[in-house]
XYZ file of C-alpha atoms in Angstrom:
696
model
C -0.161 0.130 -0.271
C 1.535 3.552 -0.989
C 0.783 6.215 1.535
C 1.894 10.181 0.781
C 0.705 13.077 2.557
C 0.030 15.845 0.324
C 0.502 19.616 1.169
C -2.612 21.422 0.856
C -4.904 24.756 1.559
C -8.337 25.055 2.495
C -9.671 26.938 -0.407
C -12.921 27.646 1.471
C -14.272 31.816 1.851
C -12.767 32.012 5.811
C -10.209 34.142 7.092
C -7.939 31.136 8.118
C -6.775 29.707 5.003
C -5.761 27.003 6.691
C -2.353 24.842 6.166
C -3.470 21.453 5.097
C -2.266 17.887 5.068
C -4.063 15.108 2.990
C -3.226 11.661 3.323
C -3.715 9.749 0.196
C -3.188 5.634 -0.030
C -3.491 4.226 -3.270
C -4.931 7.059 -4.985
C -7.300 7.393 -2.254
C -7.563 10.650 0.231
C -7.948 9.144 3.432
C -7.577 12.165 6.311
C -7.205 15.870 6.118
C -5.371 17.601 9.250
C -4.351 21.166 9.910
C -0.327 21.018 9.164
C 0.782 21.256 13.053
C 4.080 23.367 11.495
C 2.142 26.189 9.691
C 1.934 29.115 12.734
C -1.769 30.170 12.112
C -2.987 26.691 11.173
C -1.236 24.597 14.556
C -2.834 21.634 13.235
C -6.203 22.431 14.266
C -9.032 22.473 11.530
C -12.697 23.902 11.988
C -15.581 20.852 11.975
C -16.205 21.694 8.523
C -13.062 21.176 6.749
C -11.746 17.989 9.040
C -14.005 16.224 7.547
C -13.080 17.268 3.285
C -13.185 13.644 2.419
C -16.708 13.251 3.214
C -17.169 16.124 0.744
C -15.111 15.074 -1.883
C -16.577 11.909 -1.711
C -19.663 12.036 -1.572
C -22.625 10.231 -2.838
C -23.857 13.040 -4.195
C -20.962 14.444 -6.285
C -21.438 15.890 -9.921
C -19.413 13.763 -11.774
C -20.485 13.986 -15.129
C -21.934 17.079 -17.846
C -25.491 16.461 -17.889
C -27.628 18.701 -20.229
C -31.494 19.551 -18.697
C -34.345 18.151 -19.740
C -37.211 19.081 -17.505
C -38.456 22.523 -17.009
C -36.181 25.355 -15.092
C -35.756 24.443 -11.404
C -36.602 21.032 -11.637
C -33.684 19.852 -11.523
C -34.081 16.802 -14.076
C -31.172 16.201 -15.886
C -29.579 13.630 -19.190
C -25.692 12.346 -18.935
C -24.016 13.417 -21.987
C -20.527 13.796 -22.710
C -18.069 16.634 -22.679
C -17.504 17.236 -26.093
C -21.189 18.112 -26.128
C -21.299 20.425 -23.602
C -18.299 22.786 -25.158
C -19.777 22.242 -28.383
C -23.576 23.227 -27.056
C -22.095 26.016 -24.820
C -19.647 27.689 -27.195
C -22.424 27.734 -30.196
C -24.623 29.570 -27.201
C -21.855 31.975 -26.464
C -20.420 32.759 -30.074
C -24.444 33.043 -31.431
C -24.890 35.942 -28.495
C -21.439 37.211 -28.621
C -21.918 38.371 -32.693
C -25.073 40.094 -31.503
C -23.303 41.802 -28.468
C -20.969 39.970 -26.191
C -21.965 42.301 -23.212
C -25.313 39.821 -23.200
C -23.283 37.520 -21.733
C -22.647 37.341 -18.225
C -19.902 35.666 -15.637
C -21.434 34.781 -11.786
C -18.589 33.799 -9.480
C -17.529 33.835 -6.203
C -15.784 32.638 -3.223
C -16.947 29.245 -3.846
C -12.734 28.786 -3.808
C -10.324 31.476 -2.681
C -7.196 30.003 -4.760
C -6.383 32.651 -7.422
C -5.636 29.921 -10.040
C -9.538 28.657 -9.688
C -11.391 32.159 -9.435
C -10.620 34.224 -11.575
C -7.073 33.468 -13.593
C -8.581 31.653 -16.897
C -12.273 32.368 -15.941
C -11.349 36.252 -16.285
C -9.185 35.881 -19.499
C -11.773 34.003 -21.561
C -14.636 36.945 -20.690
C -11.882 39.991 -21.454
C -11.427 37.716 -24.381
C -15.078 37.227 -25.408
C -15.910 41.209 -24.043
C -18.331 39.886 -22.079
C -20.178 41.902 -19.245
C -18.200 42.200 -16.220
C -19.526 41.170 -12.662
C -18.850 43.613 -9.915
C -18.564 40.902 -6.960
C -19.343 43.091 -4.198
C -21.649 40.142 -2.316
C -19.005 39.694 0.732
C -17.422 42.848 2.055
C -17.248 45.067 -0.259
C -18.488 48.096 1.926
C -16.407 47.588 4.387
C -13.471 47.362 2.577
C -14.262 50.463 0.937
C -14.545 52.414 4.212
C -11.102 51.120 5.811
C -9.578 52.107 2.791
C -10.911 55.545 3.063
C -9.696 55.768 6.258
C -6.018 53.764 6.404
C -5.651 53.291 2.820
C -5.143 49.570 2.460
C -7.070 46.439 4.315
C -3.945 45.649 6.179
C -3.646 45.153 10.032
C -3.340 43.375 13.265
C -1.377 40.044 12.913
C -3.059 36.820 14.102
C -0.193 35.771 15.711
C 0.321 38.955 17.739
C -3.311 38.663 19.433
C -2.466 36.710 22.353
C -0.309 39.498 23.844
C -3.204 42.126 23.649
C -4.743 43.377 27.188
C -8.015 44.100 25.215
C -9.717 42.754 22.268
C -13.145 44.067 20.914
C -15.052 41.520 18.652
C -16.610 43.673 17.024
C -19.935 42.343 14.035
C -18.272 38.833 14.155
C -18.516 34.857 15.730
C -15.205 33.733 15.511
C -15.770 30.693 16.715
C -18.026 29.514 13.838
C -15.689 32.133 11.490
C -12.585 32.904 12.745
C -11.221 29.309 14.470
C -7.972 30.121 14.783
C -8.181 34.159 15.744
C -10.510 32.831 18.499
C -8.050 30.352 19.550
C -5.539 33.321 19.889
C -8.709 35.585 22.013
C -8.380 32.586 24.537
C -4.584 32.774 25.345
C -4.687 36.041 25.598
C -7.964 35.471 27.826
C -5.511 33.220 29.945
C -3.104 35.951 29.782
C -5.331 38.707 31.789
C -7.135 40.273 28.607
C -10.338 41.414 28.733
C -12.740 40.729 25.818
C -15.920 42.405 24.707
C -18.037 41.759 22.269
C -20.463 44.134 20.160
C -23.397 42.663 18.173
C -26.657 42.298 18.542
C -26.913 38.690 19.028
C -25.754 36.707 21.941
C -23.041 34.196 19.903
C -21.113 31.380 21.020
C -18.425 33.923 20.947
C -20.108 36.723 23.070
C -21.115 33.985 25.552
C -17.530 33.373 25.827
C -16.603 37.437 26.745
C -16.426 39.336 29.672
C -18.941 42.083 28.381
C -21.136 41.705 25.388
C -23.056 44.864 24.031
C -26.015 44.279 22.021
C -26.730 47.340 19.946
C -29.779 47.644 17.181
C -28.653 46.188 14.271
C -27.218 49.584 11.433
C -25.957 51.355 14.575
C -22.299 50.368 15.087
C -21.228 53.724 13.265
C -22.916 54.945 15.477
C -21.396 53.861 18.542
C -18.354 54.144 17.268
C -19.147 57.949 16.923
C -20.385 57.865 20.748
C -16.646 56.196 21.549
C -15.058 59.266 20.458
C -16.715 62.153 21.449
C -16.284 59.890 24.644
C -12.294 60.120 24.442
C -12.273 63.234 23.013
C -13.958 64.210 25.674
C -12.456 63.049 28.375
C -9.088 63.758 26.665
C -8.391 59.756 26.513
C -6.086 60.691 23.308
C -1.979 60.279 21.839
C -2.064 63.471 21.013
C 1.289 62.774 19.825
C 0.224 60.194 17.525
C -2.328 62.126 16.115
C -0.099 65.080 16.094
C 2.007 63.012 13.690
C -0.369 60.035 11.664
C -3.623 61.470 11.996
C -5.344 64.143 9.440
C -8.739 65.756 10.158
C -8.813 66.354 14.340
C -9.930 69.306 14.590
C -13.097 68.122 11.546
C -13.141 65.144 13.446
C -13.489 66.953 17.379
C -16.457 69.094 16.002
C -18.329 65.915 13.932
C -18.646 64.288 17.496
C -19.762 66.760 20.179
C -23.326 65.654 19.089
C -22.936 61.822 19.842
C -22.904 62.440 23.376
C -23.190 59.243 25.525
C -26.560 59.603 26.078
C -27.567 60.486 22.178
C -25.364 57.076 20.906
C -27.392 55.387 23.229
C -30.491 56.094 22.236
C -29.791 55.497 18.637
C -28.049 52.342 19.290
C -30.344 50.532 21.668
C -27.994 50.473 24.942
C -27.499 52.663 27.930
C -24.982 55.726 27.799
C -22.887 53.816 30.533
C -21.742 51.247 28.190
C -20.941 53.620 26.117
C -19.109 55.539 28.123
C -17.346 52.212 30.092
C -16.315 51.011 26.357
C -14.365 53.965 25.306
C -12.786 54.552 28.933
C -12.017 50.832 28.821
C -10.514 50.757 25.634
C -7.972 53.929 25.584
C -7.227 52.658 29.120
C -5.150 49.625 27.537
C -3.797 51.346 24.406
C -2.693 54.626 26.648
C -0.415 52.076 29.024
C 1.305 50.517 26.500
C -0.621 47.550 26.197
C -2.416 46.156 23.125
C -6.099 47.585 22.296
C -6.598 45.467 19.656
C -10.654 45.282 17.494
C -11.530 42.625 15.272
C -13.999 44.206 13.298
C -15.857 41.096 10.854
C -18.398 41.563 7.649
C -21.500 41.779 10.002
C -21.509 44.938 10.896
C -21.091 46.353 6.484
C -24.283 44.852 5.432
C -26.115 47.479 6.380
C -27.164 50.865 4.654
C -24.114 52.674 6.807
C -21.931 48.996 6.514
C -18.779 51.496 4.456
C -19.326 54.365 7.374
C -19.248 52.147 10.344
C -15.848 49.966 9.565
C -15.160 53.920 8.250
C -15.583 55.287 12.183
C -14.371 52.117 13.750
C -10.953 52.647 11.667
C -10.617 55.776 13.525
C -10.957 54.470 17.407
C -6.640 53.310 16.736
C -5.227 55.994 15.949
C -7.059 58.509 18.743
C -5.623 56.747 21.392
C -2.225 55.226 19.808
C -3.725 51.770 19.765
C -1.727 50.983 16.033
C 2.076 50.817 17.810
C 1.612 47.958 19.750
C 1.561 44.952 17.384
C -0.907 43.475 19.272
C -3.532 46.767 19.034
C -4.793 48.121 16.283
C -7.725 46.610 13.977
C -8.118 43.455 11.622
C -11.385 44.122 9.131
C -8.943 42.211 6.717
C -5.618 41.538 5.900
C -6.161 41.241 2.040
C -3.946 43.469 0.988
C -0.886 42.713 2.729
C -0.936 40.205 -1.070
C 0.253 41.767 -3.859
C -1.104 39.250 -6.756
C 0.206 40.051 -10.245
C -3.597 40.449 -11.478
C -2.793 42.023 -15.173
C -0.861 38.392 -15.454
C -3.739 35.963 -13.823
C -6.592 37.507 -15.979
C -5.292 39.556 -18.603
C -7.567 42.458 -18.874
C -5.640 43.655 -21.445
C -7.481 40.886 -23.817
C -10.365 43.108 -23.809
C -8.578 46.212 -25.269
C -9.012 44.362 -28.762
C -12.718 45.055 -28.257
C -12.618 48.909 -28.175
C -15.094 50.159 -25.149
C -15.402 49.345 -21.637
C -17.733 46.466 -21.359
C -20.743 47.372 -18.909
C -20.613 45.738 -15.281
C -23.311 44.087 -13.349
C -23.628 44.064 -9.306
C -23.647 40.892 -8.688
C -25.753 41.679 -5.524
C -28.332 42.980 -7.761
C -29.294 39.765 -10.198
C -32.211 38.980 -8.825
C -33.402 42.799 -10.723
C -30.614 42.520 -13.772
C -31.977 39.412 -15.121
C -35.654 40.661 -15.176
C -34.391 43.749 -17.406
C -35.376 44.110 -20.915
C -32.825 46.107 -23.357
C -32.850 49.548 -23.469
C -30.097 52.189 -23.748
C -29.607 52.974 -20.125
C -29.125 48.985 -19.568
C -27.231 47.589 -22.488
C -28.512 44.516 -23.471
C -30.759 41.874 -22.139
C -28.715 39.442 -20.035
C -29.000 36.261 -22.871
C -26.379 33.980 -21.286
C -24.638 33.422 -18.045
C -21.983 30.896 -16.519
C -21.653 30.542 -13.028
C -19.286 29.037 -11.128
C -17.771 28.990 -7.264
C -21.454 30.774 -6.365
C -24.587 29.438 -5.706
C -26.960 32.618 -6.185
C -30.592 30.980 -5.727
C -29.739 30.748 -2.416
C -26.754 33.643 -1.583
C -28.368 36.231 -3.619
C -30.678 38.703 -1.898
C -34.448 38.901 -2.554
C -34.304 35.187 -3.499
C -37.847 35.542 -5.229
C -36.259 37.672 -7.509
C -33.524 35.573 -8.258
C -35.419 32.502 -8.807
C -37.860 34.358 -11.389
C -34.820 35.337 -13.119
C -33.316 32.019 -13.164
C -36.229 30.645 -14.660
C -36.205 32.518 -17.976
C -36.930 30.217 -20.403
C -34.957 32.814 -23.056
C -31.776 32.721 -20.546
C -29.343 30.363 -21.488
C -27.534 28.921 -18.374
C -24.233 26.954 -17.252
C -23.577 25.893 -13.879
C -19.825 24.534 -12.438
C -20.642 22.697 -9.849
C -19.456 19.915 -7.329
C -23.391 19.455 -6.366
C -26.504 19.659 -7.572
C -27.158 23.119 -5.545
C -30.301 25.334 -5.712
C -28.880 27.369 -8.343
C -28.295 24.106 -10.574
C -31.542 22.914 -10.373
C -31.965 26.122 -13.209
C -29.092 25.543 -15.539
C -28.959 24.176 -18.897
C -25.793 22.677 -18.770
C -24.170 21.462 -15.528
C -20.606 20.751 -15.583
C -18.869 18.483 -12.575
C -15.833 20.648 -11.027
C -13.114 19.391 -8.770
C -12.995 20.159 -5.017
C -9.958 21.528 -3.912
C -8.566 18.097 -3.021
C -8.318 17.351 -7.066
C -6.900 20.287 -8.717
C -3.671 22.819 -8.091
C -3.924 26.267 -6.824
C -2.554 29.522 -4.421
C -3.985 31.214 -1.733
C -3.717 34.485 -0.563
C -5.716 34.730 2.582
C -7.599 38.128 4.738
C -6.688 36.929 7.865
C -2.887 35.985 8.409
C -0.190 37.189 6.217
C 0.932 33.865 4.276
C 1.276 32.926 1.388
C -0.687 29.468 0.411
C 0.376 26.418 -2.061
C -2.383 23.877 -2.801
C -0.932 20.540 -4.357
C -3.356 18.216 -5.944
C -3.559 15.070 -3.441
C -5.961 12.725 -6.178
C -7.311 12.245 -9.784
C -10.357 14.358 -10.571
C -13.056 11.748 -9.794
C -15.160 10.525 -12.675
C -15.131 13.463 -15.579
C -14.969 16.412 -12.917
C -12.657 19.383 -14.531
C -10.859 22.653 -13.285
C -12.107 25.464 -13.765
C -9.605 26.808 -15.420
C -9.474 23.356 -17.702
C -13.284 24.198 -18.840
C -12.173 27.714 -19.649
C -9.011 26.668 -21.896
C -11.499 23.958 -23.785
C -14.827 26.928 -24.000
C -12.155 29.114 -25.377
C -10.852 26.428 -27.869
C -14.028 26.041 -29.397
C -14.677 29.675 -29.963
C -11.321 30.103 -31.622
C -9.443 31.366 -29.126
C -5.855 31.323 -29.940
C -3.894 33.519 -27.893
C -0.720 31.910 -25.833
C -2.157 32.355 -22.647
C -4.918 29.856 -23.011
C -2.670 27.262 -23.337
C -1.093 28.125 -19.609
C -1.448 25.628 -17.877
C -2.688 25.834 -13.610
C 1.241 25.534 -12.726
C 2.508 28.353 -15.308
C -0.771 30.560 -13.887
C 0.460 29.816 -10.145
C 4.027 31.050 -11.247
C 2.236 34.194 -12.225
C -0.027 34.921 -8.926
C 1.776 37.198 -7.016
C 4.402 40.286 -7.833
C 7.866 38.641 -6.943
C 9.543 41.967 -7.603
C 7.513 43.548 -4.698
C 8.675 43.931 -1.135
C 6.445 42.255 0.897
C 6.564 39.148 -1.575
C 9.816 39.343 -2.791
C 11.296 36.261 -3.682
C 8.137 34.655 -4.476
C 8.603 30.906 -5.936
C 5.857 28.757 -6.930
C 8.525 25.796 -6.993
C 9.461 26.225 -3.232
C 5.937 27.575 -2.068
C 4.141 24.103 -3.109
C 6.832 22.159 -1.601
C 7.026 24.260 1.703
C 3.132 24.674 1.575
C 3.160 28.259 2.833
C 5.608 31.439 3.080
C 5.056 34.636 5.279
C 4.738 37.794 4.032
C 7.440 40.357 4.446
C 4.969 42.626 7.121
C 6.211 44.557 9.667
C 4.947 43.201 13.202
C 2.411 46.793 13.646
C 2.469 47.807 10.363
C 1.368 51.149 11.026
C 3.494 51.613 14.425
C 5.398 55.173 13.084
C 1.843 56.202 10.409
C 2.993 55.266 7.084
C -0.677 54.418 6.428
C -1.145 54.132 2.813
C -3.489 56.872 1.989
C -2.880 59.705 0.163
C -2.004 61.773 3.026
C 0.332 58.869 4.629
C -1.862 59.535 7.679
C -5.092 58.059 9.194
C -7.393 60.170 7.393
C -10.594 61.333 9.892
C -11.159 64.083 6.424
C -10.708 61.989 3.744
C -10.852 64.541 0.027
C -11.207 61.330 -2.001
C -14.807 60.450 -0.069
C -15.820 64.503 -0.698
C -14.787 63.528 -4.254
C -16.646 60.751 -4.760
C -19.843 62.693 -3.220
C -19.632 61.145 0.335
C -19.145 62.634 3.703
C -15.449 63.294 4.230
C -16.197 62.939 8.013
C -16.910 59.978 9.886
C -21.130 60.397 10.056
C -24.006 57.962 11.009
C -25.580 56.955 8.307
C -29.542 54.952 9.161
C -30.462 51.634 7.997
C -32.817 51.962 5.588
C -35.117 49.750 7.744
C -35.473 50.767 10.894
C -38.060 51.990 13.516
C -35.756 55.658 13.961
C -35.470 55.848 9.984
C -38.923 54.353 8.579
C -41.632 54.255 11.695
C -44.495 53.352 9.236
C -42.705 49.927 8.247
C -41.915 49.553 11.245
C -45.675 49.733 12.694
C -45.956 46.650 9.766
C -43.036 44.670 10.135
C -41.258 45.511 13.509
C -38.557 42.898 14.511
C -35.301 43.677 12.623
C -33.559 40.397 11.130
C -30.069 39.333 10.639
C -28.779 36.054 9.260
C -25.490 35.752 10.226
C -23.647 32.158 9.632
C -24.396 28.723 10.738
C -21.607 27.232 12.983
C -21.600 24.500 10.663
C -22.211 25.831 7.267
C -20.154 28.177 5.644
C -22.069 30.550 3.580
C -23.964 27.712 1.061
C -21.059 25.388 1.507
C -21.607 22.518 3.343
C -25.165 22.109 3.641
C -25.731 19.300 1.758
C -22.672 17.229 4.209
C -24.983 14.993 5.881
C -23.191 14.860 9.233
C -23.052 18.798 9.147
C -27.172 19.444 8.459
C -27.848 17.401 11.345
C -26.080 19.014 13.576
C -27.671 22.137 12.428
C -31.279 20.279 12.696
C -33.554 22.690 10.317
C -34.086 26.180 9.438
C -34.512 27.995 12.658
C -35.758 31.418 14.177
C -33.993 32.784 17.232
C -36.709 34.903 19.453
C -36.804 36.702 22.246
C -39.038 35.703 25.255
C -40.983 38.980 25.156
C -41.052 39.045 21.516
C -42.603 35.352 21.595
C -45.041 35.727 24.049
C -46.360 38.776 22.459
C -47.246 36.737 19.149
C -48.333 33.991 21.552
C -45.370 31.817 19.892
C -43.459 28.720 22.146
C -40.776 27.063 21.478
C -40.473 24.975 19.107
C -43.152 26.188 16.717
C -43.281 26.559 13.004
C -43.536 30.135 12.195
C -43.812 32.415 8.861
C -41.173 35.347 8.614
C -42.417 37.704 6.213
C -42.188 40.985 4.915
C -43.313 42.996 0.810
C -40.959 40.835 -0.491
C -41.771 37.176 1.128
C -41.728 34.891 3.288
C -39.888 32.072 5.022
C -40.659 29.108 7.276
C -38.422 28.251 10.433
C -38.691 26.332 14.174
C -38.506 29.337 16.891
C -35.990 28.918 19.706
C -37.239 31.185 22.239
C -33.745 32.579 23.786
C -32.218 35.798 24.981
C -29.574 35.678 22.724
C -31.808 37.711 20.289
C -31.967 41.305 21.886
C -36.213 42.806 22.192
C -37.058 43.376 18.795
C -34.768 41.287 17.131
C -35.101 37.798 15.328
C -31.716 35.699 14.060
C -31.986 33.478 11.008
C -28.505 31.425 11.313
C -28.132 30.733 7.591
C -27.447 29.641 4.972
C -29.462 27.087 4.363
C -30.742 25.114 0.613
C -34.017 25.673 -0.136
C -34.501 22.417 -1.217
C -33.461 21.285 2.544
C -35.810 23.527 3.371
C -39.488 22.725 4.367
C -41.501 25.169 2.631
C -37.899 25.585 -0.352
C -37.008 28.938 1.380
C -34.609 30.162 2.728
C -33.859 34.092 4.590
C -33.109 35.451 1.414
C -36.687 35.846 0.308
C -37.247 38.612 2.854
C -33.654 40.759 2.299
C -33.536 43.315 -0.119
C -31.932 44.045 -2.925
C -30.447 47.762 -1.720
C -26.659 48.471 -2.134
C -24.885 49.985 0.905
C -23.522 53.703 1.378
C -20.108 52.947 -0.735
C -18.822 49.515 -1.834
C -21.895 49.057 -4.109
C -22.714 45.459 -1.510
C -25.736 44.043 -0.206
C -28.127 44.782 3.300
C -28.618 41.842 4.412
C -28.501 42.532 7.796
C -30.841 45.902 7.250
C -34.277 43.951 7.387
C -37.188 44.266 8.933
C -40.256 41.076 9.102
C -42.969 40.235 11.152
C -43.594 36.985 12.340
C -46.228 34.838 12.930
C -47.522 31.792 14.064
C -48.152 28.884 12.105
C -51.285 26.339 12.616
C -50.924 22.804 11.895
C -52.346 19.995 12.581
């Protein structure tokens, strides 16, 4: 029996991007473990990825190309060959492209985070074709834009120093479920005497284990940050030297936050003024004592109308108290911009130049509306073809009823590359089997640490599954694209993924990386200890001329949610409950929902509801309820719990619709409205009503 250990990397949309060791016996992957030598993984994997062989060898894996034989949405298919599939797709796309290639749209996101299997060969293909471009905003773009306006780049506190912090504020996240290796460091800091504070409308698994939990109303994080700034400035809890040397616009900020008294902040946030004051004082005390005061902001806080501004306001706090001076201080929203990817080499945007025009851009977060739009001078051609890979939009995109209607169009030609027959695959005309991470080559950056990561193929592709890159190579050849770049192998693409001339990734060598599995970027321990922000001024910009030029308020501000009692009282009379839908612990977006052992652990779609709200509606523990608003409805089983604050209901997500009793999920009630900046979705900016379902 031949046994080998293959170095790999977790592909999923998680900040941890773990280093994996895959045991292969006679060509079969038998175990996936965390690499004990990788400093951030440290041999530990989450429950989901530790069962990755169960996913790869799942009985429902798609292994052959298929063609639809039933109605769209029914999920009825017949097997065809790859040759038939490629010929059919090339013929359909070719005919559409003769009229206007912009009628063709890719739809993809982070089903894999690898730089090879995401937008390398796919990007080359769509650029050469002249297709519409996809604005990929569905996760983190609002917060990323707000953070960049303030700090200049998505660079922040290094995970490897977190255990040395003396105060950690976990703001808008649940790392036990979605950032396990950060949580491990938090626990170490806690054992070293650190205070841990959670800011979250919901008492999550993480919040339960913190010293303090501040349960503010959804969409009010920006207001809380303004209230903290009021206290810090009003009580002179400031690092004046850091402010003078490394910030811009302090005097304007000082004027702006005067109105955000603890009392006013408390009224907006639905908390007490004492909580606002105590939080600001405790945060400043740690930082001004020269100890690590760290904010871990996550993406939940930016999925509301003012989400970009919320991330911006929070990013101002470390500069006021000099928290960036300490390696364990400052803030982490993302480490993405620490990596210098060579996007020009990966996706070859130069190929689009042959069309002599900039392609239109379609926002993935409004795909429901976009698919239903007719051709017009303003919109351009109607979307006639959709190629979906690394995503499951029928389950994950907002205002799901419209998304499903769009996908159900008989005149829409849809191709889906997938591992499983997802809700989206049910609507496809052609379904193609994609490889999993164990079956292809890839290279990864990360957004929670600073290591470049290699993924070696551990096993041969199952059945007739092919990597995304191979599909686009075959399709490019069938459509007569003869540029040399369409012949590049996955290894060749991986070799040019990072800018080897940049100081942070200097000497990047794919051959060496895939042997070791990971390589640390050349990043300082405390990136902004002496300023050096990546903003136009080189300073942390409390006042941003870039924002002013973009038509935004140049100073920190509060932008109320679209849907709340304060901003829309008439709507709140009709739909009085705010709803958020953070990730279920055993799912990752819509990935892993079909893994039976993980779905069994989650049970069924559930809605957490405070006893006061449940009692007012005669709802008891275990009742089935209908959650609804003007956009749609869904059903779930209630858990009556004070984990949800009064006025809030929480539906842990994202379930595939086909596994729900009513064939629906939480995105029936979410809207396609976009955030203040970054054109991102407002998943947590939702009002609903809940009623008990009477059943025999």
